[in-house]
Amino acid sequence: MKLQLALDSSNSQEAKHILEKVSDLVDIVEVGTPLIMKEGVKVVTEIKDAHPQLEVLADLKIMDAGDIEARIGFEAGADIVTVLGVAHDVTIHRAVDQARILDKQVMIDLIAVTDVRERIDQLEAISPDYCCVHTAFDLQDRGMDPLREVQLVQSALKRSKMAVAGGINPKILPDIIVYRPAVVIVGGFITNHSEPRRAALEIKELLA
Amino acid sequence: MKLQLALDSSNSQEAKHILEKVSDLVDIVEVGTPLIMKEGVKVVTEIKDAHPQLEVLADLKIMDAGDIEARIGFEAGADIVTVLGVAHDVTIHRAVDQARILDKQVMIDLIAVTDVRERIDQLEAISPDYCCVHTAFDLQDRGMDPLREVQLVQSALKRSKMAVAGGINPKILPDIIVYRPAVVIVGGFITNHSEPRRAALEIKELLA
């Protein structure tokens, strides 16, 4: 199981500062959507240059123009870009085609997909590398339970690997590990912790 | 009817150069998603500073964290930000709330909304300023006809104003005008034209 650190701050200095403290503990570093909106993909380039041993994911949440937008992420140094599962199939196809050409990867974000089982069957035909179960940040504080989704996605996926995101902390993690996701995505528990390294170590221990 | 110029180039110098030539002919200038991915919202700030008389729309295609992401656009100088119609209602609510607080506006992008009529009824309850009928760029060359959607959206909208986008040129525009959209969004026909000003004048004449 890989640990993906989501840098969701909208300040790249702060994000890089946190990453410095935990870079040896994570496998994938995610440059979050707000950070990219604010500063553009140069943040991706800077983080990849500073940490070439890490995989860098650009959370572009691509919805249109799959080839053009995926290329913007990959050319900036991203190893993985995200595409929305609610996008049209052709958009996802074009992003995945770019990934194949450039030997990079695509993670589908399943946020707001209504019929997850049906959609995964359609998505598997396009062969994205990962499908991410994602409880919308905006819904977490309304008591949505991400575990039901995790179970559903795990049973539906055949070829793509599962990533799990959404308010993951050491309390909920053991219940998620049961479903053997390829990637566990942790954001706030590490980045908002008074001691980010201690928080990352705590997660790492559970993943071992 | 307002004319919105979509700057979809991924090079801000080129985009600004085109805008210089036609700024007196357009009402709203859209900073496209690829441009924001590439350079961040500073492009929005630069364009607003250079053309304070124009409304500036940041095509953020917000899908999550509606308040945080809308604020990033508005604080950069955007008058309007886009939120995806396929996003969770709470995400749209939060973006619209930010717009009300800051006296700004939200345009919902209906791309990939499956049941447009049902979704518009739900969206109207949130009172976004605009709903944009948007044929995904990736689908245009597969023979999708945007007009059926325009008709459907126009008949469904009650409070929000309609914007229409997707490969609009002088040939298709007269058929769209029939539905009296509040905003007509034109990109490539102007930006890829050998004489962008002549192209914009041609559109302007049809809107008069």
mmCIF file of N, CA, C and O in Angstrom, chain B residues 105-185:
data_model
loop_
_atom_site.group_PDB
_atom_site.id
_atom_site.type_symbol
_atom_site.label_atom_id
_atom_site.label_comp_id
_atom_site.label_asym_id
_atom_site.label_seq_id
_atom_site.Cartn_x
_atom_site.Cartn_y
_atom_site.Cartn_z
ATOM 1 N N GLN B 105 -20.363 36.606 -8.892
ATOM 2 C CA GLN B 105 -21.338 35.719 -9.529
ATOM 3 C C GLN B 105 -20.800 34.309 -9.811
ATOM 4 O O GLN B 105 -19.582 34.102 -9.903
ATOM 5 N N VAL B 106 -21.742 33.381 -9.945
ATOM 6 C CA VAL B 106 -21.394 31.989 -10.242
ATOM 7 C C VAL B 106 -22.092 31.553 -11.519
ATOM 8 O O VAL B 106 -23.284 31.807 -11.702
ATOM 9 N N MET B 107 -21.338 30.927 -12.399
ATOM 10 C CA MET B 107 -21.922 30.301 -13.579
ATOM 11 C C MET B 107 -21.778 28.788 -13.437
ATOM 12 O O MET B 107 -20.680 28.284 -13.206
ATOM 13 N N ILE B 108 -22.910 28.087 -13.538
ATOM 14 C CA ILE B 108 -22.879 26.629 -13.500
ATOM 15 C C ILE B 108 -22.608 26.109 -14.909
ATOM 16 O O ILE B 108 -23.278 26.510 -15.856
ATOM 17 N N ASP B 109 -21.648 25.221 -15.024
ATOM 18 C CA ASP B 109 -21.343 24.595 -16.306
ATOM 19 C C ASP B 109 -22.049 23.236 -16.342
ATOM 20 O O ASP B 109 -21.765 22.364 -15.526
ATOM 21 N N LEU B 110 -22.983 23.097 -17.272
ATOM 22 C CA LEU B 110 -23.811 21.880 -17.317
ATOM 23 C C LEU B 110 -23.138 20.697 -18.017
ATOM 24 O O LEU B 110 -23.784 19.669 -18.244
ATOM 25 N N ILE B 111 -21.876 20.822 -18.339
ATOM 26 C CA ILE B 111 -21.174 19.732 -19.028
ATOM 27 C C ILE B 111 -21.353 18.396 -18.294
ATOM 28 O O ILE B 111 -21.202 18.327 -17.070
ATOM 29 N N ALA B 112 -21.724 17.375 -19.065
ATOM 30 C CA ALA B 112 -21.862 15.999 -18.590
ATOM 31 C C ALA B 112 -23.006 15.789 -17.592
ATOM 32 O O ALA B 112 -23.086 14.738 -16.949
ATOM 33 N N VAL B 113 -23.883 16.783 -17.453
ATOM 34 C CA VAL B 113 -25.101 16.564 -16.663
ATOM 35 C C VAL B 113 -26.011 15.659 -17.505
ATOM 36 O O VAL B 113 -26.277 15.966 -18.667
ATOM 37 N N THR B 114 -26.435 14.561 -16.927
ATOM 38 C CA THR B 114 -27.188 13.603 -17.746
ATOM 39 C C THR B 114 -28.658 13.996 -17.882
ATOM 40 O O THR B 114 -29.168 14.093 -18.991
ATOM 41 N N ASP B 115 -29.330 14.232 -16.766
ATOM 42 C CA ASP B 115 -30.732 14.640 -16.858
ATOM 43 C C ASP B 115 -30.827 16.148 -16.626
ATOM 44 O O ASP B 115 -30.975 16.625 -15.504
ATOM 45 N N VAL B 116 -30.701 16.915 -17.709
ATOM 46 C CA VAL B 116 -30.594 18.375 -17.620
ATOM 47 C C VAL B 116 -31.832 18.993 -16.976
ATOM 48 O O VAL B 116 -31.726 19.874 -16.124
ATOM 49 N N ARG B 117 -33.002 18.521 -17.374
ATOM 50 C CA ARG B 117 -34.231 19.126 -16.843
ATOM 51 C C ARG B 117 -34.320 18.954 -15.320
ATOM 52 O O ARG B 117 -34.557 19.905 -14.577
ATOM 53 N N GLU B 118 -34.091 17.753 -14.862
ATOM 54 C CA GLU B 118 -34.155 17.476 -13.426
ATOM 55 C C GLU B 118 -33.079 18.267 -12.678
ATOM 56 O O GLU B 118 -33.341 18.861 -11.631
ATOM 57 N N ARG B 119 -31.869 18.317 -13.253
ATOM 58 C CA ARG B 119 -30.764 18.990 -12.573
ATOM 59 C C ARG B 119 -31.004 20.495 -12.479
ATOM 60 O O ARG B 119 -30.678 21.117 -11.463
ATOM 61 N N ILE B 120 -31.586 21.074 -13.515
ATOM 62 C CA ILE B 120 -31.838 22.512 -13.476
ATOM 63 C C ILE B 120 -32.839 22.855 -12.386
ATOM 64 O O ILE B 120 -32.690 23.851 -11.681
ATOM 65 N N ASP B 121 -33.838 22.011 -12.197
ATOM 66 C CA ASP B 121 -34.788 22.257 -11.107
ATOM 67 C C ASP B 121 -34.062 22.289 -9.762
ATOM 68 O O ASP B 121 -34.339 23.131 -8.909
ATOM 69 N N GLN B 122 -33.113 21.370 -9.587
ATOM 70 C CA GLN B 122 -32.346 21.348 -8.329
ATOM 71 C C GLN B 122 -31.437 22.571 -8.228
ATOM 72 O O GLN B 122 -31.295 23.182 -7.168
ATOM 73 N N LEU B 123 -30.817 22.914 -9.344
ATOM 74 C CA LEU B 123 -29.876 24.041 -9.351
ATOM 75 C C LEU B 123 -30.586 25.360 -9.076
ATOM 76 O O LEU B 123 -30.062 26.234 -8.373
ATOM 77 N N GLU B 124 -31.784 25.521 -9.633
ATOM 78 C CA GLU B 124 -32.522 26.781 -9.457
ATOM 79 C C GLU B 124 -32.777 27.077 -7.979
ATOM 80 O O GLU B 124 -32.828 28.222 -7.564
ATOM 81 N N ALA B 125 -32.902 26.011 -7.183
ATOM 82 C CA ALA B 125 -33.115 26.189 -5.744
ATOM 83 C C ALA B 125 -31.897 26.818 -5.076
ATOM 84 O O ALA B 125 -31.993 27.392 -3.993
ATOM 85 N N ILE B 126 -30.740 26.695 -5.739
ATOM 86 C CA ILE B 126 -29.494 27.262 -5.181
ATOM 87 C C ILE B 126 -29.254 28.669 -5.742
ATOM 88 O O ILE B 126 -28.396 29.396 -5.254
ATOM 89 N N SER B 127 -30.010 29.045 -6.751
ATOM 90 C CA SER B 127 -29.922 30.373 -7.357
ATOM 91 C C SER B 127 -28.532 30.794 -7.842
ATOM 92 O O SER B 127 -28.001 31.832 -7.444
ATOM 93 N N PRO B 128 -27.930 30.005 -8.711
ATOM 94 C CA PRO B 128 -26.703 30.500 -9.351
ATOM 95 C C PRO B 128 -27.091 31.597 -10.343
ATOM 96 O O PRO B 128 -28.253 31.691 -10.739
ATOM 97 N N ASP B 129 -26.136 32.437 -10.706
ATOM 98 C CA ASP B 129 -26.461 33.555 -11.595
ATOM 99 C C ASP B 129 -26.691 33.091 -13.031
ATOM 100 O O ASP B 129 -27.589 33.575 -13.706
ATOM 101 N N TYR B 130 -25.844 32.166 -13.475
ATOM 102 C CA TYR B 130 -25.942 31.673 -14.851
ATOM 103 C C TYR B 130 -25.865 30.149 -14.882
ATOM 104 O O TYR B 130 -25.208 29.540 -14.036
ATOM 105 N N CYS B 131 -26.539 29.566 -15.876
ATOM 106 C CA CYS B 131 -26.311 28.161 -16.210
ATOM 107 C C CYS B 131 -25.831 28.107 -17.651
ATOM 108 O O CYS B 131 -26.469 28.682 -18.543
ATOM 109 N N CYS B 132 -24.726 27.430 -17.854
ATOM 110 C CA CYS B 132 -24.125 27.404 -19.181
ATOM 111 C C CYS B 132 -24.312 26.056 -19.853
ATOM 112 O O CYS B 132 -23.904 25.021 -19.329
ATOM 113 N N VAL B 133 -24.969 26.091 -21.012
ATOM 114 C CA VAL B 133 -25.072 24.887 -21.833
ATOM 115 C C VAL B 133 -23.743 24.728 -22.536
ATOM 116 O O VAL B 133 -23.299 25.634 -23.241
ATOM 117 N N HIS B 134 -23.132 23.599 -22.360
ATOM 118 C CA HIS B 134 -21.761 23.426 -22.781
ATOM 119 C C HIS B 134 -21.609 22.067 -23.424
ATOM 120 O O HIS B 134 -21.743 21.045 -22.759
ATOM 121 N N THR B 135 -21.390 22.060 -24.689
ATOM 122 C CA THR B 135 -21.073 20.794 -25.334
ATOM 123 C C THR B 135 -19.600 20.541 -25.106
ATOM 124 O O THR B 135 -18.769 21.350 -25.476
ATOM 125 N N ALA B 136 -19.274 19.432 -24.473
ATOM 126 C CA ALA B 136 -17.864 19.136 -24.173
ATOM 127 C C ALA B 136 -17.046 19.275 -25.449
ATOM 128 O O ALA B 136 -17.410 18.741 -26.490
ATOM 129 N N PHE B 137 -15.973 19.995 -25.340
ATOM 130 C CA PHE B 137 -15.025 20.193 -26.434
ATOM 131 C C PHE B 137 -14.710 18.845 -27.092
ATOM 132 O O PHE B 137 -14.695 18.713 -28.306
ATOM 133 N N ASP B 138 -14.510 17.846 -26.253
ATOM 134 C CA ASP B 138 -14.137 16.521 -26.744
ATOM 135 C C ASP B 138 -15.246 15.843 -27.545
ATOM 136 O O ASP B 138 -14.993 14.862 -28.232
ATOM 137 N N LEU B 139 -16.473 16.313 -27.415
ATOM 138 C CA LEU B 139 -17.574 15.657 -28.124
ATOM 139 C C LEU B 139 -17.935 16.355 -29.419
ATOM 140 O O LEU B 139 -18.602 15.785 -30.270
ATOM 141 N N GLN B 140 -17.490 17.598 -29.559
ATOM 142 C CA GLN B 140 -17.912 18.367 -30.720
ATOM 143 C C GLN B 140 -17.583 17.703 -32.034
ATOM 144 O O GLN B 140 -18.363 17.726 -32.964
ATOM 145 N N ASP B 141 -16.372 17.118 -32.082
ATOM 146 C CA ASP B 141 -15.995 16.504 -33.351
ATOM 147 C C ASP B 141 -16.614 15.116 -33.510
ATOM 148 O O ASP B 141 -16.276 14.375 -34.412
ATOM 149 N N ARG B 142 -17.523 14.758 -32.619
ATOM 150 C CA ARG B 142 -18.251 13.495 -32.813
ATOM 151 C C ARG B 142 -19.698 13.756 -33.199
ATOM 152 O O ARG B 142 -20.578 12.926 -33.004
ATOM 153 N N GLY B 143 -19.944 14.984 -33.686
ATOM 154 C CA GLY B 143 -21.237 15.266 -34.287
ATOM 155 C C GLY B 143 -22.369 15.544 -33.311
ATOM 156 O O GLY B 143 -23.537 15.430 -33.666
ATOM 157 N N MET B 144 -22.046 15.908 -32.044
ATOM 158 C CA MET B 144 -23.111 16.268 -31.112
ATOM 159 C C MET B 144 -23.720 17.606 -31.537
ATOM 160 O O MET B 144 -23.013 18.523 -31.921
ATOM 161 N N ASP B 145 -25.006 17.715 -31.416
ATOM 162 C CA ASP B 145 -25.691 18.944 -31.777
ATOM 163 C C ASP B 145 -26.030 19.722 -30.512
ATOM 164 O O ASP B 145 -26.832 19.263 -29.703
ATOM 165 N N PRO B 146 -25.435 20.903 -30.315
ATOM 166 C CA PRO B 146 -25.678 21.623 -29.072
ATOM 167 C C PRO B 146 -27.074 22.249 -29.001
ATOM 168 O O PRO B 146 -27.537 22.604 -27.930
ATOM 169 N N LEU B 147 -27.782 22.361 -30.116
ATOM 170 C CA LEU B 147 -29.047 23.109 -30.130
ATOM 171 C C LEU B 147 -30.176 22.448 -29.346
ATOM 172 O O LEU B 147 -30.981 23.127 -28.722
ATOM 173 N N ARG B 148 -30.203 21.130 -29.365
ATOM 174 C CA ARG B 148 -31.249 20.432 -28.630
ATOM 175 C C ARG B 148 -31.140 20.764 -27.142
ATOM 176 O O ARG B 148 -32.133 20.985 -26.455
ATOM 177 N N GLU B 149 -29.903 20.806 -26.678
ATOM 178 C CA GLU B 149 -29.627 21.132 -25.275
ATOM 179 C C GLU B 149 -30.044 22.567 -24.964
ATOM 180 O O GLU B 149 -30.612 22.848 -23.910
ATOM 181 N N VAL B 150 -29.745 23.473 -25.867
ATOM 182 C CA VAL B 150 -30.076 24.889 -25.660
ATOM 183 C C VAL B 150 -31.576 25.056 -25.450
ATOM 184 O O VAL B 150 -32.019 25.735 -24.519
ATOM 185 N N GLN B 151 -32.330 24.409 -26.278
ATOM 186 C CA GLN B 151 -33.785 24.480 -26.205
ATOM 187 C C GLN B 151 -34.296 23.935 -24.865
ATOM 188 O O GLN B 151 -35.137 24.541 -24.201
ATOM 189 N N LEU B 152 -33.713 22.813 -24.478
ATOM 190 C CA LEU B 152 -34.102 22.154 -23.230
ATOM 191 C C LEU B 152 -33.803 23.048 -22.024
ATOM 192 O O LEU B 152 -34.640 23.233 -21.131
ATOM 193 N N VAL B 153 -32.615 23.617 -22.010
ATOM 194 C CA VAL B 153 -32.195 24.451 -20.881
ATOM 195 C C VAL B 153 -33.027 25.727 -20.825
ATOM 196 O O VAL B 153 -33.498 26.137 -19.758
ATOM 197 N N GLN B 154 -33.252 26.331 -21.977
ATOM 198 C CA GLN B 154 -34.029 27.568 -22.001
ATOM 199 C C GLN B 154 -35.425 27.354 -21.432
ATOM 200 O O GLN B 154 -35.947 28.175 -20.682
ATOM 201 N N SER B 155 -36.017 26.236 -21.771
ATOM 202 C CA SER B 155 -37.380 25.990 -21.300
ATOM 203 C C SER B 155 -37.406 25.611 -19.816
ATOM 204 O O SER B 155 -38.424 25.769 -19.150
ATOM 205 N N ALA B 156 -36.278 25.112 -19.297
ATOM 206 C CA ALA B 156 -36.240 24.676 -17.897
ATOM 207 C C ALA B 156 -35.863 25.802 -16.933
ATOM 208 O O ALA B 156 -36.284 25.815 -15.786
ATOM 209 N N LEU B 157 -35.058 26.768 -17.408
ATOM 210 C CA LEU B 157 -34.577 27.830 -16.522
ATOM 211 C C LEU B 157 -35.685 28.810 -16.147
ATOM 212 O O LEU B 157 -36.468 29.215 -17.000
ATOM 213 N N LYS B 158 -35.727 29.155 -14.863
ATOM 214 C CA LYS B 158 -36.711 30.134 -14.428
ATOM 215 C C LYS B 158 -36.043 31.395 -13.899
ATOM 216 O O LYS B 158 -36.387 32.499 -14.274
ATOM 217 N N ARG B 159 -35.066 31.231 -12.986
ATOM 218 C CA ARG B 159 -34.437 32.408 -12.395
ATOM 219 C C ARG B 159 -33.038 32.689 -12.937
ATOM 220 O O ARG B 159 -32.671 33.817 -13.175
ATOM 221 N N SER B 160 -32.261 31.621 -13.095
ATOM 222 C CA SER B 160 -30.895 31.812 -13.583
ATOM 223 C C SER B 160 -30.924 32.192 -15.056
ATOM 224 O O SER B 160 -31.861 31.860 -15.784
ATOM 225 N N LYS B 161 -29.867 32.889 -15.472
ATOM 226 C CA LYS B 161 -29.757 33.279 -16.869
ATOM 227 C C LYS B 161 -28.991 32.214 -17.655
ATOM 228 O O LYS B 161 -28.146 31.518 -17.105
ATOM 229 N N MET B 162 -29.293 32.123 -18.926
ATOM 230 C CA MET B 162 -28.649 31.094 -19.746
ATOM 231 C C MET B 162 -27.432 31.630 -20.480
ATOM 232 O O MET B 162 -27.469 32.711 -21.075
ATOM 233 N N ALA B 163 -26.348 30.871 -20.444
ATOM 234 C CA ALA B 163 -25.187 31.121 -21.285
ATOM 235 C C ALA B 163 -25.044 29.933 -22.219
ATOM 236 O O ALA B 163 -25.405 28.815 -21.862
ATOM 237 N N VAL B 164 -24.541 30.189 -23.415
ATOM 238 C CA VAL B 164 -24.378 29.104 -24.376
ATOM 239 C C VAL B 164 -22.940 29.095 -24.885
ATOM 240 O O VAL B 164 -22.405 30.131 -25.284
ATOM 241 N N ALA B 165 -22.325 27.916 -24.856
ATOM 242 C CA ALA B 165 -20.946 27.748 -25.315
ATOM 243 C C ALA B 165 -20.840 26.527 -26.204
ATOM 244 O O ALA B 165 -21.760 25.715 -26.262
ATOM 245 N N GLY B 166 -19.713 26.393 -26.875
ATOM 246 C CA GLY B 166 -19.449 25.167 -27.627
ATOM 247 C C GLY B 166 -19.384 25.358 -29.122
ATOM 248 O O GLY B 166 -20.374 25.174 -29.821
ATOM 249 N N GLY B 167 -18.220 25.740 -29.597
ATOM 250 C CA GLY B 167 -18.012 25.827 -31.046
ATOM 251 C C GLY B 167 -18.871 26.850 -31.751
ATOM 252 O O GLY B 167 -19.211 26.682 -32.925
ATOM 253 N N ILE B 168 -19.224 27.933 -31.060
ATOM 254 C CA ILE B 168 -20.116 28.930 -31.685
ATOM 255 C C ILE B 168 -19.370 29.750 -32.744
ATOM 256 O O ILE B 168 -18.284 30.265 -32.513
ATOM 257 N N ASN B 169 -19.981 29.835 -33.904
ATOM 258 C CA ASN B 169 -19.462 30.630 -35.023
ATOM 259 C C ASN B 169 -20.653 31.324 -35.697
ATOM 260 O O ASN B 169 -21.801 31.079 -35.316
ATOM 261 N N PRO B 170 -20.386 32.222 -36.650
ATOM 262 C CA PRO B 170 -21.490 32.992 -37.254
ATOM 263 C C PRO B 170 -22.528 32.117 -37.961
ATOM 264 O O PRO B 170 -23.662 32.544 -38.178
ATOM 265 N N LYS B 171 -22.135 30.920 -38.317
ATOM 266 C CA LYS B 171 -23.051 30.039 -39.025
ATOM 267 C C LYS B 171 -24.123 29.501 -38.075
ATOM 268 O O LYS B 171 -25.309 29.464 -38.396
ATOM 269 N N ILE B 172 -23.690 29.114 -36.881
ATOM 270 C CA ILE B 172 -24.616 28.494 -35.922
ATOM 271 C C ILE B 172 -25.312 29.540 -35.049
ATOM 272 O O ILE B 172 -26.397 29.306 -34.515
ATOM 273 N N LEU B 173 -24.688 30.728 -34.927
ATOM 274 C CA LEU B 173 -25.185 31.739 -33.981
ATOM 275 C C LEU B 173 -26.655 32.148 -34.183
ATOM 276 O O LEU B 173 -27.397 32.241 -33.190
ATOM 277 N N PRO B 174 -27.108 32.388 -35.430
ATOM 278 C CA PRO B 174 -28.515 32.794 -35.600
ATOM 279 C C PRO B 174 -29.507 31.790 -35.008
ATOM 280 O O PRO B 174 -30.547 32.179 -34.472
ATOM 281 N N ASP B 175 -29.166 30.507 -35.069
ATOM 282 C CA ASP B 175 -30.051 29.482 -34.500
ATOM 283 C C ASP B 175 -30.061 29.533 -32.971
ATOM 284 O O ASP B 175 -31.034 29.138 -32.333
ATOM 285 N N ILE B 176 -28.950 30.002 -32.406
ATOM 286 C CA ILE B 176 -28.856 30.096 -30.939
ATOM 287 C C ILE B 176 -29.585 31.339 -30.430
ATOM 288 O O ILE B 176 -30.278 31.299 -29.408
ATOM 289 N N ILE B 177 -29.430 32.432 -31.152
ATOM 290 C CA ILE B 177 -30.022 33.711 -30.741
ATOM 291 C C ILE B 177 -31.535 33.596 -30.528
ATOM 292 O O ILE B 177 -32.112 34.259 -29.664
ATOM 293 N N VAL B 178 -32.157 32.732 -31.303
ATOM 294 C CA VAL B 178 -33.591 32.475 -31.187
ATOM 295 C C VAL B 178 -33.995 32.201 -29.736
ATOM 296 O O VAL B 178 -35.073 32.573 -29.284
ATOM 297 N N TYR B 179 -33.094 31.561 -28.986
ATOM 298 C CA TYR B 179 -33.398 31.172 -27.606
ATOM 299 C C TYR B 179 -33.017 32.253 -26.589
ATOM 300 O O TYR B 179 -33.107 32.025 -25.394
ATOM 301 N N ARG B 180 -32.595 33.434 -27.075
ATOM 302 C CA ARG B 180 -32.297 34.586 -26.233
ATOM 303 C C ARG B 180 -31.418 34.274 -25.021
ATOM 304 O O ARG B 180 -31.801 34.579 -23.872
ATOM 305 N N PRO B 181 -30.237 33.716 -25.240
ATOM 306 C CA PRO B 181 -29.344 33.511 -24.094
ATOM 307 C C PRO B 181 -28.855 34.866 -23.575
ATOM 308 O O PRO B 181 -28.788 35.840 -24.327
ATOM 309 N N ALA B 182 -28.569 34.937 -22.271
ATOM 310 C CA ALA B 182 -28.023 36.173 -21.689
ATOM 311 C C ALA B 182 -26.572 36.362 -22.116
ATOM 312 O O ALA B 182 -26.096 37.483 -22.251
ATOM 313 N N VAL B 183 -25.893 35.238 -22.320
ATOM 314 C CA VAL B 183 -24.472 35.279 -22.685
ATOM 315 C C VAL B 183 -24.193 34.284 -23.802
ATOM 316 O O VAL B 183 -24.626 33.126 -23.741
ATOM 317 N N VAL B 184 -23.478 34.760 -24.810
ATOM 318 C CA VAL B 184 -23.007 33.883 -25.870
ATOM 319 C C VAL B 184 -21.491 33.783 -25.730
ATOM 320 O O VAL B 184 -20.805 34.805 -25.698
ATOM 321 N N ILE B 185 -20.988 32.558 -25.618
ATOM 322 C CA ILE B 185 -19.555 32.354 -25.389
ATOM 323 C C ILE B 185 -18.884 31.896 -26.682
ATOM 324 O O ILE B 185 -19.255 30.873 -27.259
#
